[in-house]
mmCIF file of C-alpha atoms (C1' of nucleotides) in Angstrom:
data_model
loop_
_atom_site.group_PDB
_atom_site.id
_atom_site.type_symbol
_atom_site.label_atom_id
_atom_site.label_comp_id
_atom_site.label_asym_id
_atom_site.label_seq_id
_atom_site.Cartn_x
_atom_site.Cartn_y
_atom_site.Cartn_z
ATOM 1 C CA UNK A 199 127.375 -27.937 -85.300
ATOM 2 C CA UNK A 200 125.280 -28.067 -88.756
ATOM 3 C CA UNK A 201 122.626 -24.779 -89.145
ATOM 4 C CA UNK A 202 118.878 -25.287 -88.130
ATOM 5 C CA UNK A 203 119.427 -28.405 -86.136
ATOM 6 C CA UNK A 204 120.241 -29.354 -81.842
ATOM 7 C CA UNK A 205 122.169 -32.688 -82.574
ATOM 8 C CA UNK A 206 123.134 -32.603 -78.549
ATOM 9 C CA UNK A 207 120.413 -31.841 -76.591
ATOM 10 C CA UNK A 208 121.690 -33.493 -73.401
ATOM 11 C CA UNK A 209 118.412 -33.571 -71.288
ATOM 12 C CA UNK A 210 117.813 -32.596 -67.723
ATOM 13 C CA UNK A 211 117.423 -35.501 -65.812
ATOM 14 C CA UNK A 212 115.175 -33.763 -63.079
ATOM 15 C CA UNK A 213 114.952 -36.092 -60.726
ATOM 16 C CA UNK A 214 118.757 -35.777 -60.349
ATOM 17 C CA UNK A 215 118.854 -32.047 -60.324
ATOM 18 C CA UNK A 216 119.561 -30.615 -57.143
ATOM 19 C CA UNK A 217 117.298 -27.385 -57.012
ATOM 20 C CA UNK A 218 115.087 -29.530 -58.228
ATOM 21 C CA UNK A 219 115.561 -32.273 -55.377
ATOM 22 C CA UNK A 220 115.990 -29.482 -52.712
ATOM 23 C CA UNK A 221 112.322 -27.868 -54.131
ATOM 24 C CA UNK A 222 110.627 -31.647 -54.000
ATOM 25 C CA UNK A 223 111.790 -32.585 -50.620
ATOM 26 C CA UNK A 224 111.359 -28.801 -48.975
ATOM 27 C CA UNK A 225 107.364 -28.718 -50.476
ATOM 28 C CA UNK A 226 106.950 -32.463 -49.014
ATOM 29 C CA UNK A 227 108.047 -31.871 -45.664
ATOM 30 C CA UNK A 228 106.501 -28.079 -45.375
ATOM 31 C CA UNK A 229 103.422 -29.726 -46.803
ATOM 32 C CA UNK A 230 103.317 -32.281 -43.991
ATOM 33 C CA UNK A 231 104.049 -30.178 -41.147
ATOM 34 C CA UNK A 232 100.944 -27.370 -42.336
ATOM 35 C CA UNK A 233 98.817 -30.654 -43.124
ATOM 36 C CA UNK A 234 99.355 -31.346 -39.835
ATOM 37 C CA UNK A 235 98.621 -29.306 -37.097
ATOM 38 C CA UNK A 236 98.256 -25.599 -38.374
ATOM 39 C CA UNK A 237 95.635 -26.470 -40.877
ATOM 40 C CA UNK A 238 93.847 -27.422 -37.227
ATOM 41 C CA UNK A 239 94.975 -24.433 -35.750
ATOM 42 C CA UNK A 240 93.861 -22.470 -39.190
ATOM 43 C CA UNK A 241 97.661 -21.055 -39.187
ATOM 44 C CA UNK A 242 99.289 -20.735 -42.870
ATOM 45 C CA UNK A 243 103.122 -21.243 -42.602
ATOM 46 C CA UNK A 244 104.229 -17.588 -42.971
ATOM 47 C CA UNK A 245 101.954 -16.924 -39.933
ATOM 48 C CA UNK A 246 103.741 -19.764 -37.681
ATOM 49 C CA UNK A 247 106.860 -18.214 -39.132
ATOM 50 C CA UNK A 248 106.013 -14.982 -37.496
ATOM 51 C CA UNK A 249 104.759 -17.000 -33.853
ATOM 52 C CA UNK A 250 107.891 -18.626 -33.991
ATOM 53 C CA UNK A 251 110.244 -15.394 -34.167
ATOM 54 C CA UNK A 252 107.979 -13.707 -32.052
ATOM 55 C CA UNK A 253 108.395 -16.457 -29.557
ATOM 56 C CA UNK A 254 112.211 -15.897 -29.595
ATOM 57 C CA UNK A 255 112.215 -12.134 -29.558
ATOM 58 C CA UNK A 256 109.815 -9.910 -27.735
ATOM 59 C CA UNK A 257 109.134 -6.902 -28.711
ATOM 60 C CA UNK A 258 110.482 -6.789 -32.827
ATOM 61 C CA UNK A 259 109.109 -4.725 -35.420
ATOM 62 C CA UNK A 260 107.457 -6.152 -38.303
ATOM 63 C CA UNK A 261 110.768 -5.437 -40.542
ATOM 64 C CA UNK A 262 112.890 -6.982 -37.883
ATOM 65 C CA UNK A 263 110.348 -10.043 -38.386
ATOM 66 C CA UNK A 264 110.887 -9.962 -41.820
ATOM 67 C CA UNK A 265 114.390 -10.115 -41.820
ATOM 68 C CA UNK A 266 114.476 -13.201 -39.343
ATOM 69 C CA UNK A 267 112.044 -15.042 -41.970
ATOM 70 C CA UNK A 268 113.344 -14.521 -45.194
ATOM 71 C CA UNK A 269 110.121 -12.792 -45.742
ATOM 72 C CA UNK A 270 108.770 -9.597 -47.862
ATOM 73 C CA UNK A 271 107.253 -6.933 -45.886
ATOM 74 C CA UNK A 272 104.142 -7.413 -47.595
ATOM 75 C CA UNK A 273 104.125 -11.110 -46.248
ATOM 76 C CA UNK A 274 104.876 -10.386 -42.798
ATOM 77 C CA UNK A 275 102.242 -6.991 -43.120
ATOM 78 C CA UNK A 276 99.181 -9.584 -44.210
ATOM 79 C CA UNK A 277 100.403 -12.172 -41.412
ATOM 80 C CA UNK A 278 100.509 -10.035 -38.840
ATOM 81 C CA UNK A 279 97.005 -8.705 -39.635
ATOM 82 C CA UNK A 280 95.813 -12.016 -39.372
ATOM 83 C CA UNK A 281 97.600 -12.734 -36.164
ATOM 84 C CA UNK A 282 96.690 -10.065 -34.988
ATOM 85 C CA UNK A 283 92.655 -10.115 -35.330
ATOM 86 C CA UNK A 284 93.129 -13.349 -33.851
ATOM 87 C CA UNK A 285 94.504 -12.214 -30.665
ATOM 88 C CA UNK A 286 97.302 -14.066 -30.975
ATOM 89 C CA UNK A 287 99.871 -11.660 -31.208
ATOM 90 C CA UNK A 288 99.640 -8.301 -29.648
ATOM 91 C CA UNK A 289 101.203 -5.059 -31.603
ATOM 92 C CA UNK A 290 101.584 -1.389 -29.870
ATOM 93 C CA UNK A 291 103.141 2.023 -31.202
ATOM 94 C CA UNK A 292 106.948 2.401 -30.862
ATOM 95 C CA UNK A 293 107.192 5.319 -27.682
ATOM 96 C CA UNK A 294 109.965 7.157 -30.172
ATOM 97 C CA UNK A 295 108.686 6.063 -33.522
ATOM 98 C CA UNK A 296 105.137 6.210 -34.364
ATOM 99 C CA UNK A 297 105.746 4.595 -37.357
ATOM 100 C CA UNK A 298 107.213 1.268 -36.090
ATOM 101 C CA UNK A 299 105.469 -1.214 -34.282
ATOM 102 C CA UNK A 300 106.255 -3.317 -31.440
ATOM 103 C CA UNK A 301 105.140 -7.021 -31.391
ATOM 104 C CA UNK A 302 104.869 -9.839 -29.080
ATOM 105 C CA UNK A 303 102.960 -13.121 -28.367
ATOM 106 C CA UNK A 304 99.869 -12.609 -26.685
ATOM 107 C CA UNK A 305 98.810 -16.087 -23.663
ATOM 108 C CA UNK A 306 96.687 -17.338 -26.716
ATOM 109 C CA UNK A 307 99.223 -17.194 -28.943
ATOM 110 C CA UNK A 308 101.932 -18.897 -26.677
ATOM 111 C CA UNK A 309 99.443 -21.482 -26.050
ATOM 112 C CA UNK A 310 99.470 -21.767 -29.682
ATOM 113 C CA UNK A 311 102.997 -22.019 -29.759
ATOM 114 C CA UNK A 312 103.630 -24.044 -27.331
ATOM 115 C CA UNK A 313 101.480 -26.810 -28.971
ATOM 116 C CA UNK A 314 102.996 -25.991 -32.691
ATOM 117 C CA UNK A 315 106.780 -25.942 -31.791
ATOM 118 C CA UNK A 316 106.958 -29.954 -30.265
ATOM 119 C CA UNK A 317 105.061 -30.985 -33.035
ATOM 120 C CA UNK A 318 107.296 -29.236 -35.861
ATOM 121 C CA UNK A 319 110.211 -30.548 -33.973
ATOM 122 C CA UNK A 320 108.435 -33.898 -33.965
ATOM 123 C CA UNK A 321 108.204 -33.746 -37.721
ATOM 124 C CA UNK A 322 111.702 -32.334 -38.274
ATOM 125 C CA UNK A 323 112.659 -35.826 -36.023
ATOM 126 C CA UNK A 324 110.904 -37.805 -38.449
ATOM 127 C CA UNK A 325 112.309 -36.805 -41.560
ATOM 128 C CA UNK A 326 115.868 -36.818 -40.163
ATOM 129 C CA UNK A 327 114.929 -40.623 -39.041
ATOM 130 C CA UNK A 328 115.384 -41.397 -42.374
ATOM 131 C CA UNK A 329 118.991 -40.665 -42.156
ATOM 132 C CA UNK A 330 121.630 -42.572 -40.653
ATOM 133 C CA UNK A 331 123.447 -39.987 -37.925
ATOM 134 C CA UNK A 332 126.506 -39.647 -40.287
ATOM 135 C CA UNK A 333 124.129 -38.074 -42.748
ATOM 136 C CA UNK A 334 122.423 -36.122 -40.426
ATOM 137 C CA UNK A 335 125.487 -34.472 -39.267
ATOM 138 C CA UNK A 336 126.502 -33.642 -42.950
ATOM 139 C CA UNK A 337 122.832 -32.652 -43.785
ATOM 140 C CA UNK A 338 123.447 -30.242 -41.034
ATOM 141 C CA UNK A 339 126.531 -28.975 -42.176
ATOM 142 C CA UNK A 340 125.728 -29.046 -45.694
ATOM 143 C CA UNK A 341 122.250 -26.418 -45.005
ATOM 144 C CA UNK A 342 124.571 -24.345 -42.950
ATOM 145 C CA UNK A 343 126.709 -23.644 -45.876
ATOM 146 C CA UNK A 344 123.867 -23.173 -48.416
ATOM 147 C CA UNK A 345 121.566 -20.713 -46.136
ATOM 148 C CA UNK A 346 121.959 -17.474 -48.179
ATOM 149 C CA UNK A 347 123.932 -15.010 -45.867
ATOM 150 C CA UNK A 348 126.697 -17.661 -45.006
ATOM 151 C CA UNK A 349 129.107 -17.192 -47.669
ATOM 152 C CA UNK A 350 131.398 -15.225 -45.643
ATOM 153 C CA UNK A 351 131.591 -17.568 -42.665
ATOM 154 C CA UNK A 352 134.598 -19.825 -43.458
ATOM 155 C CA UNK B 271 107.860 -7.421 -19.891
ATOM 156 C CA UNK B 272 111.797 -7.449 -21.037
ATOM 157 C CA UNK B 273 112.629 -8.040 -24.370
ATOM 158 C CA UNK B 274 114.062 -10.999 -25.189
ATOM 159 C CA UNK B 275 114.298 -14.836 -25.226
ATOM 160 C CA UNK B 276 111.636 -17.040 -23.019
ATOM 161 C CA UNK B 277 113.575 -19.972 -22.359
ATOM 162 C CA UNK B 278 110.927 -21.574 -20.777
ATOM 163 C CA UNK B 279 108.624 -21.718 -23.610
ATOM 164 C CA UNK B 280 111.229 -23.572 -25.792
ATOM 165 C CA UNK B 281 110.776 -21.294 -29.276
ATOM 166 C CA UNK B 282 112.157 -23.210 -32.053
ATOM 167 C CA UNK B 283 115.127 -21.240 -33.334
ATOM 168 C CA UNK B 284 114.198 -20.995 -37.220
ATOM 169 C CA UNK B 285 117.689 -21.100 -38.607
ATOM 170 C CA UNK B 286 118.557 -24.576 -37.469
ATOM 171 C CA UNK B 287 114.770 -26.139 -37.936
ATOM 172 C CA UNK B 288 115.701 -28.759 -41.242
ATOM 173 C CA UNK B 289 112.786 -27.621 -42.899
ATOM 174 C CA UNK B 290 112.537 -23.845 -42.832
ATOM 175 C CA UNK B 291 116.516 -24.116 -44.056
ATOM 176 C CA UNK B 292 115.390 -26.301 -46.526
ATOM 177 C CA UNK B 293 112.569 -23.982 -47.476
ATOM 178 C CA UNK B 294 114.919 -21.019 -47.951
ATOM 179 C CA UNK B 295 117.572 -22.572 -49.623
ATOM 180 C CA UNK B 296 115.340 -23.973 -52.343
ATOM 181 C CA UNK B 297 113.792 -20.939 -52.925
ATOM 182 C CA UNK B 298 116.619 -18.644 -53.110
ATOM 183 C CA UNK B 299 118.238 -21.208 -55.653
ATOM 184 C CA UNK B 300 114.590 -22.254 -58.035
ATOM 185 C CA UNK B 301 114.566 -17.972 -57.879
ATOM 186 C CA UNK B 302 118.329 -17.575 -58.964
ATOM 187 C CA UNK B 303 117.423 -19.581 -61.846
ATOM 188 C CA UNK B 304 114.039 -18.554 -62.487
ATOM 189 C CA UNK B 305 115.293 -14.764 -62.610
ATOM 190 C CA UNK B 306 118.665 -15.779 -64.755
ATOM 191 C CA UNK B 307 117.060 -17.520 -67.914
ATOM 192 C CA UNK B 308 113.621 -18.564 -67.682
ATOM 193 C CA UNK B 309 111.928 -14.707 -66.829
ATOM 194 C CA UNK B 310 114.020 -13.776 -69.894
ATOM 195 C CA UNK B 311 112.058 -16.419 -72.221
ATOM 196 C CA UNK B 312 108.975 -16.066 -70.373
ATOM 197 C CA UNK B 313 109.240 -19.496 -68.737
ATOM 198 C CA UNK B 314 107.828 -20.529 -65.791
ATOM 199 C CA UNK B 315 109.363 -22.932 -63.641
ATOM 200 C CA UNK B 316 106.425 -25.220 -64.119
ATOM 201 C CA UNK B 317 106.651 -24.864 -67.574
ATOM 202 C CA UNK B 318 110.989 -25.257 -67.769
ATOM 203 C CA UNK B 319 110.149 -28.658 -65.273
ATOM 204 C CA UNK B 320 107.438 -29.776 -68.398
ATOM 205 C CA UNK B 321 109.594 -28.920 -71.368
ATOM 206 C CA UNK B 322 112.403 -30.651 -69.616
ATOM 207 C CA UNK B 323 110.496 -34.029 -69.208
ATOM 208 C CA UNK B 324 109.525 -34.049 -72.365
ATOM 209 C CA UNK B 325 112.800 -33.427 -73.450
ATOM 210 C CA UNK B 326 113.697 -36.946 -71.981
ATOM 211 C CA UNK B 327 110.567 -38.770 -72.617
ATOM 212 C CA UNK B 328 108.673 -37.867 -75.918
ATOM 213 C CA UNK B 329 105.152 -38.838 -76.324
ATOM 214 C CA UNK B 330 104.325 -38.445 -72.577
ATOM 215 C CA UNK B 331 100.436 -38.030 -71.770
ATOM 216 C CA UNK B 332 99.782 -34.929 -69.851
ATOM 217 C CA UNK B 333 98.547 -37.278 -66.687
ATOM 218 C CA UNK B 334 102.232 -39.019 -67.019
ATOM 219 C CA UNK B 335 103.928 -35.311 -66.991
ATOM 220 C CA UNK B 336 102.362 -34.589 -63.960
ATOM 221 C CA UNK B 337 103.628 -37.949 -62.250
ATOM 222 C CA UNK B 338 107.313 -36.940 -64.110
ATOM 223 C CA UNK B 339 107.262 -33.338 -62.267
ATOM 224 C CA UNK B 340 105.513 -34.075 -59.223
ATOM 225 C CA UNK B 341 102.821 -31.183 -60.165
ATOM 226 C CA UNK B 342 99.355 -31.717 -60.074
ATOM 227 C CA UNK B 343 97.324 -31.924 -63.509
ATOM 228 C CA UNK B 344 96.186 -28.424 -63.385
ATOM 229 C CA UNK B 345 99.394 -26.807 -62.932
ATOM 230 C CA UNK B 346 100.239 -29.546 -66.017
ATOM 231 C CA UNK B 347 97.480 -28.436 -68.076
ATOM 232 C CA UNK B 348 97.987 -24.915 -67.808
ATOM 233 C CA UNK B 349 101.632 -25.045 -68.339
ATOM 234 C CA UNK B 350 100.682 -26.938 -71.483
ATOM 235 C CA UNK B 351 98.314 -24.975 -72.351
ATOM 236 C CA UNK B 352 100.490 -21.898 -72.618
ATOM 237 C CA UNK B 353 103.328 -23.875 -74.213
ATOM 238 C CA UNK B 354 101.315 -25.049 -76.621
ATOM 239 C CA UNK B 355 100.376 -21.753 -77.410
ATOM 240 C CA UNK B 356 103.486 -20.361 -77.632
ATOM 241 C CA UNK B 357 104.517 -22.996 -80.104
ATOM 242 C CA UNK B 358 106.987 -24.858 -78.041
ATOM 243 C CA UNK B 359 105.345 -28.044 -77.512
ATOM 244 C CA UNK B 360 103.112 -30.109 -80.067
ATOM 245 C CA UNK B 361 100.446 -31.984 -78.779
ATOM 246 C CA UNK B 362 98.098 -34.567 -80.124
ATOM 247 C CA UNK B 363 95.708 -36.938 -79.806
ATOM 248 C CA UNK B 364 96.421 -40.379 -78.887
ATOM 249 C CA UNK B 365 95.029 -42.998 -81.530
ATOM 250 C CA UNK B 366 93.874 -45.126 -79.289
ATOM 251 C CA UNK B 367 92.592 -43.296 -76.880
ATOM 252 C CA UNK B 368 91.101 -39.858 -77.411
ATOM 253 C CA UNK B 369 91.266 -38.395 -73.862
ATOM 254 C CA UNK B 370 94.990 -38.637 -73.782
ATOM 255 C CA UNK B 371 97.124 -36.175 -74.920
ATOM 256 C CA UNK B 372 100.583 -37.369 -76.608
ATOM 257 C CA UNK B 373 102.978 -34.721 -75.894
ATOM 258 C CA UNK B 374 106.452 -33.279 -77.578
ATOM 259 C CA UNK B 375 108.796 -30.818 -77.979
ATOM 260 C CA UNK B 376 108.558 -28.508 -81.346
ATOM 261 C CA UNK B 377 111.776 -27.319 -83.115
ATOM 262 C CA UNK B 378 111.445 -23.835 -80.885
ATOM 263 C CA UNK B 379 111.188 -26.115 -78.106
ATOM 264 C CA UNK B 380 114.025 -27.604 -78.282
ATOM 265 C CA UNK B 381 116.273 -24.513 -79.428
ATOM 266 C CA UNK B 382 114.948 -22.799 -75.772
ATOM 267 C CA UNK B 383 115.469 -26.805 -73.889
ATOM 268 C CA UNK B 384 118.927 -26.770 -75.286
ATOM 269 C CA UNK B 385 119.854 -22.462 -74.230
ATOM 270 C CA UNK B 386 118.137 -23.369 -70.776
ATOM 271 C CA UNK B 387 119.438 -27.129 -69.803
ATOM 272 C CA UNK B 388 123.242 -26.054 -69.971
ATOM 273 C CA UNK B 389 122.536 -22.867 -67.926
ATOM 274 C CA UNK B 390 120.287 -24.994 -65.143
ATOM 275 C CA UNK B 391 123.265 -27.386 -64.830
ATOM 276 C CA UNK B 392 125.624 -23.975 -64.786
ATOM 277 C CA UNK B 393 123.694 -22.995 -61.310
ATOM 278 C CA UNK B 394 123.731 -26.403 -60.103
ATOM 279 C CA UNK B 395 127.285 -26.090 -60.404
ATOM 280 C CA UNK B 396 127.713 -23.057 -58.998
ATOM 281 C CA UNK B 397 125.209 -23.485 -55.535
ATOM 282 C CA UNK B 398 127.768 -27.164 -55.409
ATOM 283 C CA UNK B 399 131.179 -24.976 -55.534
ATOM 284 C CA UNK B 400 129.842 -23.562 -52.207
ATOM 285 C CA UNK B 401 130.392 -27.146 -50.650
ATOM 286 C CA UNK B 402 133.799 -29.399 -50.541
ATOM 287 C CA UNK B 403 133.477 -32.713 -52.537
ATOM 288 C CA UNK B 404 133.098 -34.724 -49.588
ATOM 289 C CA UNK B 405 130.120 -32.799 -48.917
ATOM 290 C CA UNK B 406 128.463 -32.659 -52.405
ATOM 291 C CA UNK B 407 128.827 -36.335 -52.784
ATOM 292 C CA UNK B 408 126.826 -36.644 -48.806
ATOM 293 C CA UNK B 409 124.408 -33.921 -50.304
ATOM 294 C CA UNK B 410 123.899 -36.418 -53.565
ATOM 295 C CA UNK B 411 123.085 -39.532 -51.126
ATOM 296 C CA UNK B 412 120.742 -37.540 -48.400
ATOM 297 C CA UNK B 413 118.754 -35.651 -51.231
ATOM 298 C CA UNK B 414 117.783 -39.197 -53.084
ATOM 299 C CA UNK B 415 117.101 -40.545 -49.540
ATOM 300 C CA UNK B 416 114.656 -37.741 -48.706
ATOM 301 C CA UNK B 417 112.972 -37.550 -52.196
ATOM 302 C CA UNK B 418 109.482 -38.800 -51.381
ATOM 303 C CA UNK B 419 108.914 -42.287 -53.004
ATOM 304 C CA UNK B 420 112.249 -43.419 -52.465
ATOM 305 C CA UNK B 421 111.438 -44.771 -48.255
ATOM 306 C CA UNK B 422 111.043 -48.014 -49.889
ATOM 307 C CA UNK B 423 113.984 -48.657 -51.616
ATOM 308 C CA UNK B 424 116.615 -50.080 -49.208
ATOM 309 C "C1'" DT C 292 74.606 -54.708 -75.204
ATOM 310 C "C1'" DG C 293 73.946 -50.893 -71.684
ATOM 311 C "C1'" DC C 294 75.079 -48.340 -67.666
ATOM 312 C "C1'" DA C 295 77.796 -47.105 -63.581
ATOM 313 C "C1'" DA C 296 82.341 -46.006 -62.330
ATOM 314 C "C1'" DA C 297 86.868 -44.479 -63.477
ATOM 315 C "C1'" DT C 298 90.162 -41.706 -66.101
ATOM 316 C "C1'" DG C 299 92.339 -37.772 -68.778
ATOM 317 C "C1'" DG C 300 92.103 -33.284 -69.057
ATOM 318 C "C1'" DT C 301 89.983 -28.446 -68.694
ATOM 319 C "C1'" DT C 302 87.370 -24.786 -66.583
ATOM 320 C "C1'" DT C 303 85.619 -22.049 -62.930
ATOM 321 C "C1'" DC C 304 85.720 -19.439 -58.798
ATOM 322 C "C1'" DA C 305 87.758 -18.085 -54.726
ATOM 323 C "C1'" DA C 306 91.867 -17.510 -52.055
ATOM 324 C "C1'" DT C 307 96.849 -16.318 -52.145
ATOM 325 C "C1'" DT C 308 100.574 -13.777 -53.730
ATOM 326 C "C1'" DG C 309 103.655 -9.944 -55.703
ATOM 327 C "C1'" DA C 310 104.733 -5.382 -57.403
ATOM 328 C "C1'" DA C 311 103.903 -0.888 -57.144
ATOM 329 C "C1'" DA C 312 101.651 2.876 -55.199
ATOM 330 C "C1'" DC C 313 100.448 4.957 -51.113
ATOM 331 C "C1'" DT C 314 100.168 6.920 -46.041
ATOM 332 C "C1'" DA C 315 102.352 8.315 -42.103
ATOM 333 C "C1'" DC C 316 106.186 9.505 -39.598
ATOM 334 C "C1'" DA C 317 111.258 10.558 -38.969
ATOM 335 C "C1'" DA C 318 115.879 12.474 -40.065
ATOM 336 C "C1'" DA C 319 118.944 15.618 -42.207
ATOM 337 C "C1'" DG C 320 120.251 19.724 -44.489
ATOM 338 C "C1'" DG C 321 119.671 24.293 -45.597
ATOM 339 C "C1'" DC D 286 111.536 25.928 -39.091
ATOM 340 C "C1'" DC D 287 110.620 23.952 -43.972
ATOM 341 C "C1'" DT D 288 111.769 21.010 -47.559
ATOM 342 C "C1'" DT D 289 113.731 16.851 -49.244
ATOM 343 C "C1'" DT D 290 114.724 12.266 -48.694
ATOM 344 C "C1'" DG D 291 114.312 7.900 -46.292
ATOM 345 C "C1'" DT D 292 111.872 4.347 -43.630
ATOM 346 C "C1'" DA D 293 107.783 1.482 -41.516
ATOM 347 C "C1'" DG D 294 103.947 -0.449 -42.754
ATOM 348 C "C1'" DT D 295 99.474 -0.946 -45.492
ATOM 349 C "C1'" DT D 296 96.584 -1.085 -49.511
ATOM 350 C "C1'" DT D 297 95.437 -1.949 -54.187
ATOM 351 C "C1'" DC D 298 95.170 -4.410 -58.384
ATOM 352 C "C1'" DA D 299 96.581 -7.926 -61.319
ATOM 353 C "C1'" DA D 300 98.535 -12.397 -61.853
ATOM 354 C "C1'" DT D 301 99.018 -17.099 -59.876
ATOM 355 C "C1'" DT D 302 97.334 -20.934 -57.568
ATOM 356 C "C1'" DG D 303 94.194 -24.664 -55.586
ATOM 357 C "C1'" DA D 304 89.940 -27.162 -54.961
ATOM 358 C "C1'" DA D 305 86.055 -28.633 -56.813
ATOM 359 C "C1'" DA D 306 83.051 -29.094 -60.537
ATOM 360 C "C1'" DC D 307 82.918 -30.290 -65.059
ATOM 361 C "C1'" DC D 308 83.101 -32.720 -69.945
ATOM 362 C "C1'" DA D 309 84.407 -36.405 -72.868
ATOM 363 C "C1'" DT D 310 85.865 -40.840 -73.286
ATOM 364 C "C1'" DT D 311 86.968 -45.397 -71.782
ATOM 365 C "C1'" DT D 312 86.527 -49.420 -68.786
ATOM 366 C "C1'" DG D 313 84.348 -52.897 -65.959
ATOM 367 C "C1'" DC D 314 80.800 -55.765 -65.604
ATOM 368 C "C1'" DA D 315 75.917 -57.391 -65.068
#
DNA sequence: TGCAAATGGTTTCAATTGAAACTACAAAGG
DNA sequence: CCTTTGTAGTTTCAATTGAAACCATTTGCA
């Protein structure tokens, strides 16, 4: 290699970089859902994150909540604020912890979800229907394996 | 009210749902590298995604960077703005037409394009070794299929 | 020509986000 | 008890981002 020069400067070709790839295609498709029908229901994605753990499991704690979406406590704090003033989720005082709270859909927000969740899946449909079923069955596979937390699982 | 799953409200379950896996999986990987080299030459990933098209395409207008990196022009501009000021991209303007901007890398550019381009492709590699080869090569195929502007192509 | 519309790019202002500090409560050890 | 340390959750402040307005130049066309 001669001093002061980069004779090989083998350049990224982005569009075939896979973080890269994974980063387009992820913004697209969360971009579409939100577009869609929480921007009409004035519900950011973090918050429909929080409906849709809530909807799962009564009764969590706003760190449990962050741990089931991969989100900061400071994320799920400012959601839940907003959810809350709302009225679509309902929060009360942990009877042996003052400190934790205990959460839960309220009827307006399970209406909420019940209109949001058909839709996403409606939307998750779509994209896949631009996949044959072989590689829908390996796209499956394949996000299993990547999902931080699944190294261990064989 | 028990804690606990409400069957009859059909809550999407957030682990499987294509594009919240897809949403994780891209962010934990554009963080690993974002927090490997790029924080440690105070690079954006904006700004690693601009230097790297110009790295393959010299002379670019700002407007055609944008199109290259799938940002919008004022994440472009800024970027540019601060790589410009940090000496690693030259910019002038074009004879012919003085709104445009004709873009390239400076020497310092390219020294930081050529440390950060091997190490990009390094954590490529690794978030691959996670999957078999049957899988990356599936991975390769469903990624270009998904990439917006590509439902045309048959 | 001359003037409206379009284009390339930047700036502004408000909303969103992230990191660290902070409050309140709980648990554990002396 | 009382002090230290840890945990749940919120607030604050600065940095980042996005949308719209903006400026300069070019283009289309009467």
């Amino acid at each position: 290699m001669s001093p002061g020069r980069h004779p090989d400067h083998a350049p990224l070709e982005l569009e075939r970089f896979v973080p890269y790839q994974l980063s387009i295609v992820s913004n697209t498709v969360s971009q579409t859902i939100a577009d869609d029908y929480q921007v009409r229901h004035d519900l950011s994605v973090t918050e429909w994150r929080v409906m849709a753990v809530l909807a799962r499991f009564d009764g969590l704690s706003a760190r449990e909540v962050a741990e089931r979406t991969a989100m900061d406590k400071v994320a799920v704090s400012r959601a839940l604020a907003r959810l809350v003033a709302a009225g679509r989720v309902r929060r009360h005082t942990h009877a042996n912890d003052k400190r934790r709270s205990v959460l839960g859909l309220t009827a307006k927000g399970w209406a909420i979800h019940d209109e949001v969740a058909p839709m996403a899946r409606q939307r998750e449909r779509e994209l896949l229907a631009r996949l044959d079923s072989d590689e829908q069955a390996w796209l499956a596979r394949i996000l299993d394996k990547l999902m931080p937390g699944d190294q261990a699982r064989g």
